[in-house]
Every structure is written in C-alpha cells, then in structure tokens.
Short mmCIF file of C-alpha atoms and ligand atoms in Angstrom, two decimals:
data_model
loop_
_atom_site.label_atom_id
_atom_site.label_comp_id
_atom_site.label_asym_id
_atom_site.label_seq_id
_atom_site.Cartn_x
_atom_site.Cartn_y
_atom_site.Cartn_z
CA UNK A 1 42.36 181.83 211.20
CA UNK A 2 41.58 184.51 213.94
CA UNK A 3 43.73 187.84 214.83
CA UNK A 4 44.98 186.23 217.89
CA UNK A 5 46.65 182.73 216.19
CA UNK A 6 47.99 185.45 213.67
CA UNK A 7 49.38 187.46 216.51
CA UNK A 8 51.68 184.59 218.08
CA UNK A 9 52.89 183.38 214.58
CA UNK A 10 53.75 187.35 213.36
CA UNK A 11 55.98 187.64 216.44
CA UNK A 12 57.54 184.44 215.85
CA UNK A 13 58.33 185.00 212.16
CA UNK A 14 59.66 188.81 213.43
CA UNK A 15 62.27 187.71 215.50
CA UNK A 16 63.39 185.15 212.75
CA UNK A 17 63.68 187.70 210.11
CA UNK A 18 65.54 189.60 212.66
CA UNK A 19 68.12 186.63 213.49
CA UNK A 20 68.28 186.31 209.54
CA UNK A 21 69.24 190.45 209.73
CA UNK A 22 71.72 189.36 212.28
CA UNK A 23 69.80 192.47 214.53
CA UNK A 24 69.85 191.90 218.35
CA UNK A 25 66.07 193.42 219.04
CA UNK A 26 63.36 195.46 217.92
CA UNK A 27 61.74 198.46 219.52
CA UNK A 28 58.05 199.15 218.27
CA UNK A 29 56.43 202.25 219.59
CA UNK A 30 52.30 203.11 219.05
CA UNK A 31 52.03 202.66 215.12
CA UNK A 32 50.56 200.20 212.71
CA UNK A 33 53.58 197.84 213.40
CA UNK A 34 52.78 197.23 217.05
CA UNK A 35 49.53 196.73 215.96
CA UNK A 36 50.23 194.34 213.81
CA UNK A 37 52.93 192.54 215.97
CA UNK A 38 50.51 193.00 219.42
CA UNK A 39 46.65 193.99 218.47
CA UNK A 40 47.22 196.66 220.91
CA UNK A 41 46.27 199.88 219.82
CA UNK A 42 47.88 202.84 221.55
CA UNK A 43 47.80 206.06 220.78
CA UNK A 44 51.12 207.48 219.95
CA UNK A 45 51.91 209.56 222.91
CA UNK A 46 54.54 212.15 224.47
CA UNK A 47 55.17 208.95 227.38
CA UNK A 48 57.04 206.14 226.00
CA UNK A 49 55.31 202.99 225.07
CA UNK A 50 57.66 200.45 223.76
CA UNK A 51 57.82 196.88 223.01
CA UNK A 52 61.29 195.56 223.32
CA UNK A 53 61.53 192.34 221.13
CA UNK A 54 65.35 190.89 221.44
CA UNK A 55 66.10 188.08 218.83
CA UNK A 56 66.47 185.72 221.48
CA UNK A 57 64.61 186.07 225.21
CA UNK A 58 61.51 187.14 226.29
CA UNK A 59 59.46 189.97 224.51
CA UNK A 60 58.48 193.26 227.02
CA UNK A 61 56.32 196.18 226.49
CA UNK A 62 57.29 198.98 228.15
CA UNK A 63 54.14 201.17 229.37
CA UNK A 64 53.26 204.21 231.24
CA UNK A 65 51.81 203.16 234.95
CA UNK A 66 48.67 205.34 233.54
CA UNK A 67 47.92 203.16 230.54
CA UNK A 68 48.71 199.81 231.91
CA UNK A 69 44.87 198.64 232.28
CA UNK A 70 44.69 199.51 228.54
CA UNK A 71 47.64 197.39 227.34
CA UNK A 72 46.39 194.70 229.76
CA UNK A 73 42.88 194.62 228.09
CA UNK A 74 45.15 194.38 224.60
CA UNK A 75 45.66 190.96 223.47
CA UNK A 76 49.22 191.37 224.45
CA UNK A 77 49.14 189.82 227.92
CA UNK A 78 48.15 186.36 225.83
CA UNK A 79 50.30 186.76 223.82
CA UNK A 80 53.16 186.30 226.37
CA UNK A 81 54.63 189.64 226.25
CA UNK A 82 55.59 190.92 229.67
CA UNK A 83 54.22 194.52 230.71
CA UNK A 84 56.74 196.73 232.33
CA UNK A 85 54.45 199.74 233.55
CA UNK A 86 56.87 203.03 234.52
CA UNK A 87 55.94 205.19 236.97
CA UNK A 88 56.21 209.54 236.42
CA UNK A 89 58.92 210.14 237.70
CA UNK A 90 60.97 207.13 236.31
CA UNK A 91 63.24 207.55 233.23
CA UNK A 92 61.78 205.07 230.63
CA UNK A 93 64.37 204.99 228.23
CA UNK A 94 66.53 204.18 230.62
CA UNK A 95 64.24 201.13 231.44
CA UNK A 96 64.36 200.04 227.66
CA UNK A 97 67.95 200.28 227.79
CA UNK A 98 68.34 198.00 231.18
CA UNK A 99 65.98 195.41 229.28
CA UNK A 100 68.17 195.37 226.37
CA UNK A 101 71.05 194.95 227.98
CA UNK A 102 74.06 194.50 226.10
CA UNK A 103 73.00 195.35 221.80
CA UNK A 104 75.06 195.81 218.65
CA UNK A 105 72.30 196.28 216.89
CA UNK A 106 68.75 197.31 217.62
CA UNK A 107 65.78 197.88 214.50
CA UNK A 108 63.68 200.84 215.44
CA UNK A 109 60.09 201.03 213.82
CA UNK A 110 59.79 203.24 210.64
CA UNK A 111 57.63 206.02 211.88
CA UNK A 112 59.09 206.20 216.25
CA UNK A 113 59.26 209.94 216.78
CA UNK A 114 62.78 211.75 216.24
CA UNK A 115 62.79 212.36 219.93
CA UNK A 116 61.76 209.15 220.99
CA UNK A 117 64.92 207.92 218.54
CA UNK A 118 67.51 210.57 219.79
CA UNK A 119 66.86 209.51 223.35
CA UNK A 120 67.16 205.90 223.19
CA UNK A 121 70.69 206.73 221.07
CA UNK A 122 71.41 209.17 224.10
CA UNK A 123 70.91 206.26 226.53
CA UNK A 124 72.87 203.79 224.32
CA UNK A 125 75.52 205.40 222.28
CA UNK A 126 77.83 202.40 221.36
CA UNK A 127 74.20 200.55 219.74
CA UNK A 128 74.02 201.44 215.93
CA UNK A 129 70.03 201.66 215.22
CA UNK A 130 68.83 200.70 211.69
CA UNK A 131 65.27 200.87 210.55
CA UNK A 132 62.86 197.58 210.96
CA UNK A 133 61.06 198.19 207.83
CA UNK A 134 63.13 195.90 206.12
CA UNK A 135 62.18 193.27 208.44
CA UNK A 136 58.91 193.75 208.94
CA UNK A 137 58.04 194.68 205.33
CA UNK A 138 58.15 191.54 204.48
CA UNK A 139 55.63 189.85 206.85
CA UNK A 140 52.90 192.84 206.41
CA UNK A 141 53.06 192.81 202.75
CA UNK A 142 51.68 189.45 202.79
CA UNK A 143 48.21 189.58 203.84
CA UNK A 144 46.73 186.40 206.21
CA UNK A 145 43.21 185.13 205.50
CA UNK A 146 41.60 187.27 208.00
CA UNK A 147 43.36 190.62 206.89
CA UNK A 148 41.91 190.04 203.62
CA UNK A 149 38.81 189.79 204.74
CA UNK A 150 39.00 192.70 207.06
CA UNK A 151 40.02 194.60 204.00
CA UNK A 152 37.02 193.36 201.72
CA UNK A 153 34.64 194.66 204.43
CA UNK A 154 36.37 197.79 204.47
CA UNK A 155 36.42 197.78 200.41
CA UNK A 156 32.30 196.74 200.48
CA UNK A 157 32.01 199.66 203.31
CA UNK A 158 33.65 202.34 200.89
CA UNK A 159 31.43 200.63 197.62
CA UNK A 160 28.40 201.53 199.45
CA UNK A 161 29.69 205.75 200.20
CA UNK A 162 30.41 206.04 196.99
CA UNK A 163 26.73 204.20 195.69
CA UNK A 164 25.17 206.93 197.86
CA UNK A 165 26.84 209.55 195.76
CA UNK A 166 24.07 211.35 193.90
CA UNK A 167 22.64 212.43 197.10
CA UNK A 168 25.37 214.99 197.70
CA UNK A 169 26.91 215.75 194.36
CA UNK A 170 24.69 218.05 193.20
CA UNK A 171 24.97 221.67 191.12
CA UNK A 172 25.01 224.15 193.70
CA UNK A 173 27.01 222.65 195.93
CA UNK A 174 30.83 223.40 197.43
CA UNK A 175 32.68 220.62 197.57
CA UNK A 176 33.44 221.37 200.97
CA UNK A 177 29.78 220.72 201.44
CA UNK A 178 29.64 217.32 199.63
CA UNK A 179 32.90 216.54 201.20
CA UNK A 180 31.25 216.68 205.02
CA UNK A 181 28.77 214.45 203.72
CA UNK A 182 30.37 211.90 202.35
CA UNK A 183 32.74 212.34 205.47
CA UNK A 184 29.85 211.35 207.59
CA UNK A 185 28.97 208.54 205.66
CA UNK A 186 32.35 207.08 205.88
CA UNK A 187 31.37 206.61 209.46
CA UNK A 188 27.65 205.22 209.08
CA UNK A 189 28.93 202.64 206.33
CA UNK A 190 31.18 200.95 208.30
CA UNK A 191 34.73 202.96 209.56
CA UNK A 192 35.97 204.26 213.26
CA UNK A 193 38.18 207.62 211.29
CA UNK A 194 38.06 209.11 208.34
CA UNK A 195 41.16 208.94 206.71
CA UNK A 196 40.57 211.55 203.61
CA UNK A 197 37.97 213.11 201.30
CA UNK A 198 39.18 214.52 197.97
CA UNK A 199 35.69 216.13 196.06
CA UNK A 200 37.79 217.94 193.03
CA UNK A 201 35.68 219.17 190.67
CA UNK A 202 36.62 220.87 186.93
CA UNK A 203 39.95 222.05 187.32
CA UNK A 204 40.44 220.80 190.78
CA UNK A 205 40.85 217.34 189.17
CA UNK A 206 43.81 218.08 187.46
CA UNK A 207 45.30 217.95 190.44
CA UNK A 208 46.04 214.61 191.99
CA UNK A 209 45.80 215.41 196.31
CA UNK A 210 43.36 218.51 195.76
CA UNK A 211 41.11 217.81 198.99
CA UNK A 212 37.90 220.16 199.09
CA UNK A 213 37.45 223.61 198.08
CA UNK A 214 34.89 226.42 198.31
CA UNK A 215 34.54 225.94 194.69
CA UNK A 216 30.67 225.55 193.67
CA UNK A 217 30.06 222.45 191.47
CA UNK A 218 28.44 223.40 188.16
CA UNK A 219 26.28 221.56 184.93
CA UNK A 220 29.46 219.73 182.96
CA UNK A 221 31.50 219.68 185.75
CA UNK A 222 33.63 216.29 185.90
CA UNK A 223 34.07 215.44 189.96
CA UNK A 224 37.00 213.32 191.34
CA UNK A 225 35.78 211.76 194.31
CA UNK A 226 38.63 210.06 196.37
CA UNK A 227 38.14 208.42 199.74
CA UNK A 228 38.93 206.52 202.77
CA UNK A 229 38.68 205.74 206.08
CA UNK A 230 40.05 203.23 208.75
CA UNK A 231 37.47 200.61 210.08
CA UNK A 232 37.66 199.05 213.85
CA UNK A 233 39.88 196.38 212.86
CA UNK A 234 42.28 198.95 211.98
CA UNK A 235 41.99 197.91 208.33
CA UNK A 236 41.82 200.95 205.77
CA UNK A 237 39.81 201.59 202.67
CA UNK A 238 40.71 203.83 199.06
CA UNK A 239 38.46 204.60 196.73
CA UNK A 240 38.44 206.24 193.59
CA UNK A 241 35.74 207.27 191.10
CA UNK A 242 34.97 209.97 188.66
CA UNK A 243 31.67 211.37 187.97
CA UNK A 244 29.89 213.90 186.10
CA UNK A 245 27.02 217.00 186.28
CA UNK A 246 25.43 216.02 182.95
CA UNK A 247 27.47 215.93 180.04
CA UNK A 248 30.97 215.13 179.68
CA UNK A 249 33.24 217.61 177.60
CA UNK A 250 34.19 215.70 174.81
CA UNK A 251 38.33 216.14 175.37
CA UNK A 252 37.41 214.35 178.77
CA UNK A 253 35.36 211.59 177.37
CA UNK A 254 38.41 210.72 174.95
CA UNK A 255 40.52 210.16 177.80
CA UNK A 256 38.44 208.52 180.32
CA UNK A 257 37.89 205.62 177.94
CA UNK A 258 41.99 205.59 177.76
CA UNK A 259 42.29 205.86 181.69
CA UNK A 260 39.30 202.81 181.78
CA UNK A 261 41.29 200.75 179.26
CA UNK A 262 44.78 201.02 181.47
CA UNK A 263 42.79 200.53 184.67
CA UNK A 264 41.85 196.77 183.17
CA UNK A 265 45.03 196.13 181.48
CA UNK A 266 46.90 196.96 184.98
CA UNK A 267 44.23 194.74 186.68
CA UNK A 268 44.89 191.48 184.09
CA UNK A 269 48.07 192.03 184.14
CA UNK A 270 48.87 191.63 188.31
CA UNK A 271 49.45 187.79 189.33
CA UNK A 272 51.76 186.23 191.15
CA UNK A 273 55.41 186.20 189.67
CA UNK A 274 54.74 190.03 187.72
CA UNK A 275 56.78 192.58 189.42
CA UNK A 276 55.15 195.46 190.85
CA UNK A 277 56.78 197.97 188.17
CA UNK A 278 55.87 195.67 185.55
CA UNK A 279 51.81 196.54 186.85
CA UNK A 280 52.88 200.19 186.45
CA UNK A 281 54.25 199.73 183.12
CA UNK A 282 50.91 197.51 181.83
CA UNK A 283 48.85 200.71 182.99
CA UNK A 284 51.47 203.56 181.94
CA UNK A 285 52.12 201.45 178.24
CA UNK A 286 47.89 202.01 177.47
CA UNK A 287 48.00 205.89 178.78
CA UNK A 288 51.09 206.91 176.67
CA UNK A 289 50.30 205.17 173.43
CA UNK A 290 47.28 207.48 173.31
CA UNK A 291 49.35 210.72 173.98
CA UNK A 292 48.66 211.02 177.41
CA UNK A 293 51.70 209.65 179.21
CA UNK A 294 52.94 213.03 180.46
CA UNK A 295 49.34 213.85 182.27
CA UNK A 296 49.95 210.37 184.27
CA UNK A 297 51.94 212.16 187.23
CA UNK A 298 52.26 209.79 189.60
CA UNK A 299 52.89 205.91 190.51
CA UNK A 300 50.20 203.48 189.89
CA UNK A 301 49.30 202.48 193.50
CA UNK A 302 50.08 201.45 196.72
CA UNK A 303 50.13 198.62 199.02
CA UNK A 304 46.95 198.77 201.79
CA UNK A 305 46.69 197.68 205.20
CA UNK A 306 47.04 198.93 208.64
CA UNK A 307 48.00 202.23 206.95
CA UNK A 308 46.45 203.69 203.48
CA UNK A 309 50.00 203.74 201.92
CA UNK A 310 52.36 200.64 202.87
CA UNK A 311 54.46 198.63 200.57
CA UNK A 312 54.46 197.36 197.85
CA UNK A 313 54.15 200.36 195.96
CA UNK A 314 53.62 199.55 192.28
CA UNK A 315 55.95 202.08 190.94
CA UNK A 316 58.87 202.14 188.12
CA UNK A 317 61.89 200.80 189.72
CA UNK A 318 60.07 198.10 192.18
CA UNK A 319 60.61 195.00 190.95
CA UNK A 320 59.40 193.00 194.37
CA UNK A 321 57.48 189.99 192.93
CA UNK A 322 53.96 189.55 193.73
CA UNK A 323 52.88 187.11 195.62
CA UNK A 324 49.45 185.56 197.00
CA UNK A 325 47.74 187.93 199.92
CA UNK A 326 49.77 191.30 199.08
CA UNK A 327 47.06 193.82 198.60
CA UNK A 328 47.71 197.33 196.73
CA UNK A 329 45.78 199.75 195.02
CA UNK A 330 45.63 200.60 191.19
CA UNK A 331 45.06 203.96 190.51
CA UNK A 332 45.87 205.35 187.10
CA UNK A 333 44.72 208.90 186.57
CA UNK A 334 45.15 211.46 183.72
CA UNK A 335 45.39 215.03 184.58
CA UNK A 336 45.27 218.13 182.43
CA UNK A 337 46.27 221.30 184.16
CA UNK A 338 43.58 224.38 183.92
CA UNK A 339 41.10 221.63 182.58
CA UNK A 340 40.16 218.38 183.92
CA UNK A 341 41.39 215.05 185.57
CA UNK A 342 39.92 211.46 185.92
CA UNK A 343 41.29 208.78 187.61
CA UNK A 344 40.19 205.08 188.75
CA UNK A 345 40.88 203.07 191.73
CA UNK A 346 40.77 199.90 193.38
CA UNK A 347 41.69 198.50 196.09
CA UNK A 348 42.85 194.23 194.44
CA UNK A 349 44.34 191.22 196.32
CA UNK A 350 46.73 188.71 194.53
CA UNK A 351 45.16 185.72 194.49
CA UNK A 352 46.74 182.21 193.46
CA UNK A 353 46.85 182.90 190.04
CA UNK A 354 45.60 186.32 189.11
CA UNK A 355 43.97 189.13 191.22
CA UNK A 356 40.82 189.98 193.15
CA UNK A 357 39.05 193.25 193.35
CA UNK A 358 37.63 194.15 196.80
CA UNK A 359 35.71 197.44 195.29
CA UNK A 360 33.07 196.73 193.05
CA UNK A 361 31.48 199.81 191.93
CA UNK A 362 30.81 200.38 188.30
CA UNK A 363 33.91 202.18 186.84
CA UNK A 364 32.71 203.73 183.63
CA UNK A 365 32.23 207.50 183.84
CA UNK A 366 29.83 207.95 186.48
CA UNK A 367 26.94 210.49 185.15
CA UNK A 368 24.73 212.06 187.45
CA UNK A 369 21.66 214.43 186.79
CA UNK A 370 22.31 218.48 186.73
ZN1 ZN B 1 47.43 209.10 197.45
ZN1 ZN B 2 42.73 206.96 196.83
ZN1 ZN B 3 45.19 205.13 196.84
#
C-alpha cells in the first residue's frame, strides 16, 4: 500500500475514533500527528498552521498566506482537505474558531505549543479542550505495511553506522570526536537529521542519556554507543550497542552475558496477545535473578515511529496488548555508578505470531583493537 491510500484511510479512521470519543473536532498543528494524518511536513512555527478536522464536515488546514505553495505541494490538497491561507494582518485563531463553529468539545494534538493552546481557549472559552492522544494513539501504534518498511530501511541505515564503528572508536580519541563522526555518518547511511549520539565510555556508561564528553577513550574502556536519526520519510531509527578497547574487565563481562540473556528472553517473549509490561518483566525477571535488578534504571523500551519515543512504551504498569505492526524498542541496560554500563537495543515489529527485528548487528560484546 502507498503513503497516499494510507493517508485517506488514517483520516477516515480519526474522525471515527473521534465520534466514538463523542469529541466534536480535532486541531493538529506542525508535529508528527499532522504528518501522519496529512504527509505534510511543516515546520512548527510562531504563525499558526492548523488542520481543523470536525467529526462530521469537511476537513480545513489553516495556513499562513506565506507557506501556502508549501502545503499545496503536500499531499494534502489530494487528500481533500481545504487550504485556508491567512493573510499578516488577519487573526488566525479567530479563523479556526469561525471554522469550528459551534464545539463542546475539541481534541488538541499532544505536543501544540502552550501559546498556541491558551489562544484558541481565549477565542473559545465555553469549548473544554482535551488531548487527542487518546485518539490518535491508537491508529499510530499500529504500524501499516509501508511504515514498516520505512522503518526497516531506517533500522538497515543505522546497522550499517554502527558496522563502520572501528573507524572512529579508537584510543586517543574524545568521544566528542567519535561522536561528530558517527554524526556524519548518520547522514551518508541513509537519514535527513540526526536525532542523537550517545559515545559513553568507562564511567560515562553508567549513565543511561550521557551524550558525548571531552573524556579521552582509553585501552579497557567499555563504550556505549547509542544512536539515531530521522530518515526522509520521516521514519526514525535507535540503536544500541556496546563495545570495547581490548579487554573487557571481568565484573563487566559477568554482566553483559546477563544483559545479552534478558535482551533474548524480552525478544521471545513479545507476540501478539503479551502485554507490553509483561515484555518488561521477561527482560527485568533475567537481570534481577542475577543481582542486578537495581542497576536496570529505566523502562525496557519504547514505541518508534514518526518520533523516537511514541507509545507503546513497554514499561511496568502498561498492560496495552500487542498487536501485529506496533513497533517498539527493547533496550535493557545495566548500569554501575563510578564503573561501567552496557546496554542492548533493537528496534522489533510484532509480527503475526511473534516478533521481527529490524537491526541486525551482532549483539555480543563488541571488541575492537586498542
Ligand atoms: Zn532514551
Ligand atoms: Zn536508543
Ligand atoms: Zn531507544
């Protein structure tokens, strides 16, 4: 199926989840939701750009005059959305408002600016405003055909940065150094942005979002090399694996095969029908029978799409079932303060009756030369 048959259904199935919500309309400003309602991607400006999606009626997208060509371009004009450019001097909340007309209830995008929210309560004080992520959650958590393959081309583009990785993580280095490197390889594999490089090397690893330091990388070192970026589909990548300078210190070893173990267990465990906590728990249940369930400090992953970190989040307390097409990361990790810290990530797809993998790299303990 292409983006564009994707595009009419995901509108269609929005405004029936909101119906089911028993909310009057939607307003989506410049995010990953209007991308994923509309394929157009605007930048999230100070001018309002706004797609007004009521229930029932005819979906608008309120645009400045300025950036009409580039919404027209957009699939959105296909997609029979009506463009409603605004001139500089005109008020366009007020214009929002006038299209909405009469509202009990309007859903407001997760991430619309504070200022974009307090105007459009300004303009229409007796509409209550509730958050669309409820509604929309449920459509982007499922993944179509063609946004799984987007994100396996985005997982292959990150497997082949981190192949390349004993060109840059080298003794001698800063990981500020090997961090611009990989950076730049982000782009020639394969992404428009770079979303984040963590190089944390030694202690630096004991720290889950370290990013990169001035801190030379020496012989023995273990390296935690975490990254991502966003390809021109709008599709993002997460990557995690550890390496080493040499030798390993033997404390580390101990626990990487531990952390390698849980990584698996989570991985056969995930299938349609588990809940996402119950993926935690399969990784979490391996890392604490061996003494280390205190130095596993955060959740086991998140769901991937248009954003790095979307639902479902695979985290105690979740108990969403999984379902064919939802795609999240599994990223146990083991972290001991002052020391060390290893953890081990991929990016996995539920498939019909079990899970697949879109990074392939090797996972054991990556050693590199000194
Ligand atoms: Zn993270
Ligand atoms: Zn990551
Ligand atoms: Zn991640």
């Amino acid at each position: 199926m292409s983006d564009h048959e994707d595009l009419g259904e995901r509108i269609t199935l929005a405004r029936r989840g909101l119906v089911q919500a028993g909310i009057d309309a939607l307003l989506v400003t410049p995010g990953a939701d209007l991308r994923y309602l509309t394929g157009y991607h605007a930048l999230p400006l100070e001018r309002l750009t706004c797609l007004v999606l009521p229930a029932k009626g005819g979906p608008s997208m309120v645009v400045p005059a300025l950036e009409e060509p580039a919404a027209q371009a957009s699939p959105i004009s296909r997609l029979g959305v009506q463009i409603v450019p605004w001139q500089e001097t005109e008020d366009p909340v007020a214009l929002v408002s006038r299209l909405l007309g009469n509202t009990n209830i309007v859903a407001l995008d997760d991430h619309m600016w504070a200022e974009k929210v307090l105007r459009l309560r300004a303009a229409m004080p007796n509409t209550t405003q509730v958050l669309a992520g409820p509604v929309l959650r449920h459509l982007r958590m499922r993944k179509s055909t063609a946004e799984i393959q987007a994100l396996r081309s985005a997982g292959s583009a990150i497997d082949r940065v981190h192949a390349r990785m004993a060109q840059w993580l080298q003794v001698g280095r800063t990981e500020r150094e090997v961090g611009h490197d990989i950076a730049d390889a982000i782009i020639a594999e394969g992404h428009e942005r770079v979303d984040f490089v963590i190089v944390a090397s030694g202690p630096n690893g004991a720290s889950p979002h370290a990013e990169v330091s001035d801190r030379v990388i020496e012989a023995g070192d273990t390296v935690v090399v975490d990254i991502g970026g966003t390809t021109e589909r709008g599709y993002c990548s997460d990557e995690t694996r550890t390496y080493c300078l040499g030798n390993a210190p033997a404390d580390f070893s101990e626990y990487y095969a531990v952390l390698l173990q849980a990584q698996l267990a989570a991985c056969e465990h995930a299938r349609p029908g588990a809940t996402a906590e119950s993926v935690d728990a399969a990784a979490r249940d391996v890392i604490a029978a061996a003494g280390y369930g205190e130095a596993f400090l955060h959740r086991t992953g998140h769901g991937i799409g248009l954003e790095t970190h979307e639902d479902p989040y695979i985290v105690a307390g979740n108990s969403t079932l999984l379902e064919p097409g939802m795609a999240f990361s599994i990223e146990p990790g083991i972290y001991l303060p002052g020391k060390h810290g290893a953890r081990i990530e991929d990016i996995v797809v539920v498939t019909d009756d079990g899970i697949e993998r879109l990074n392939l790299r090797p996972r054991e303990l990556a050693v590199l030369p000194t």
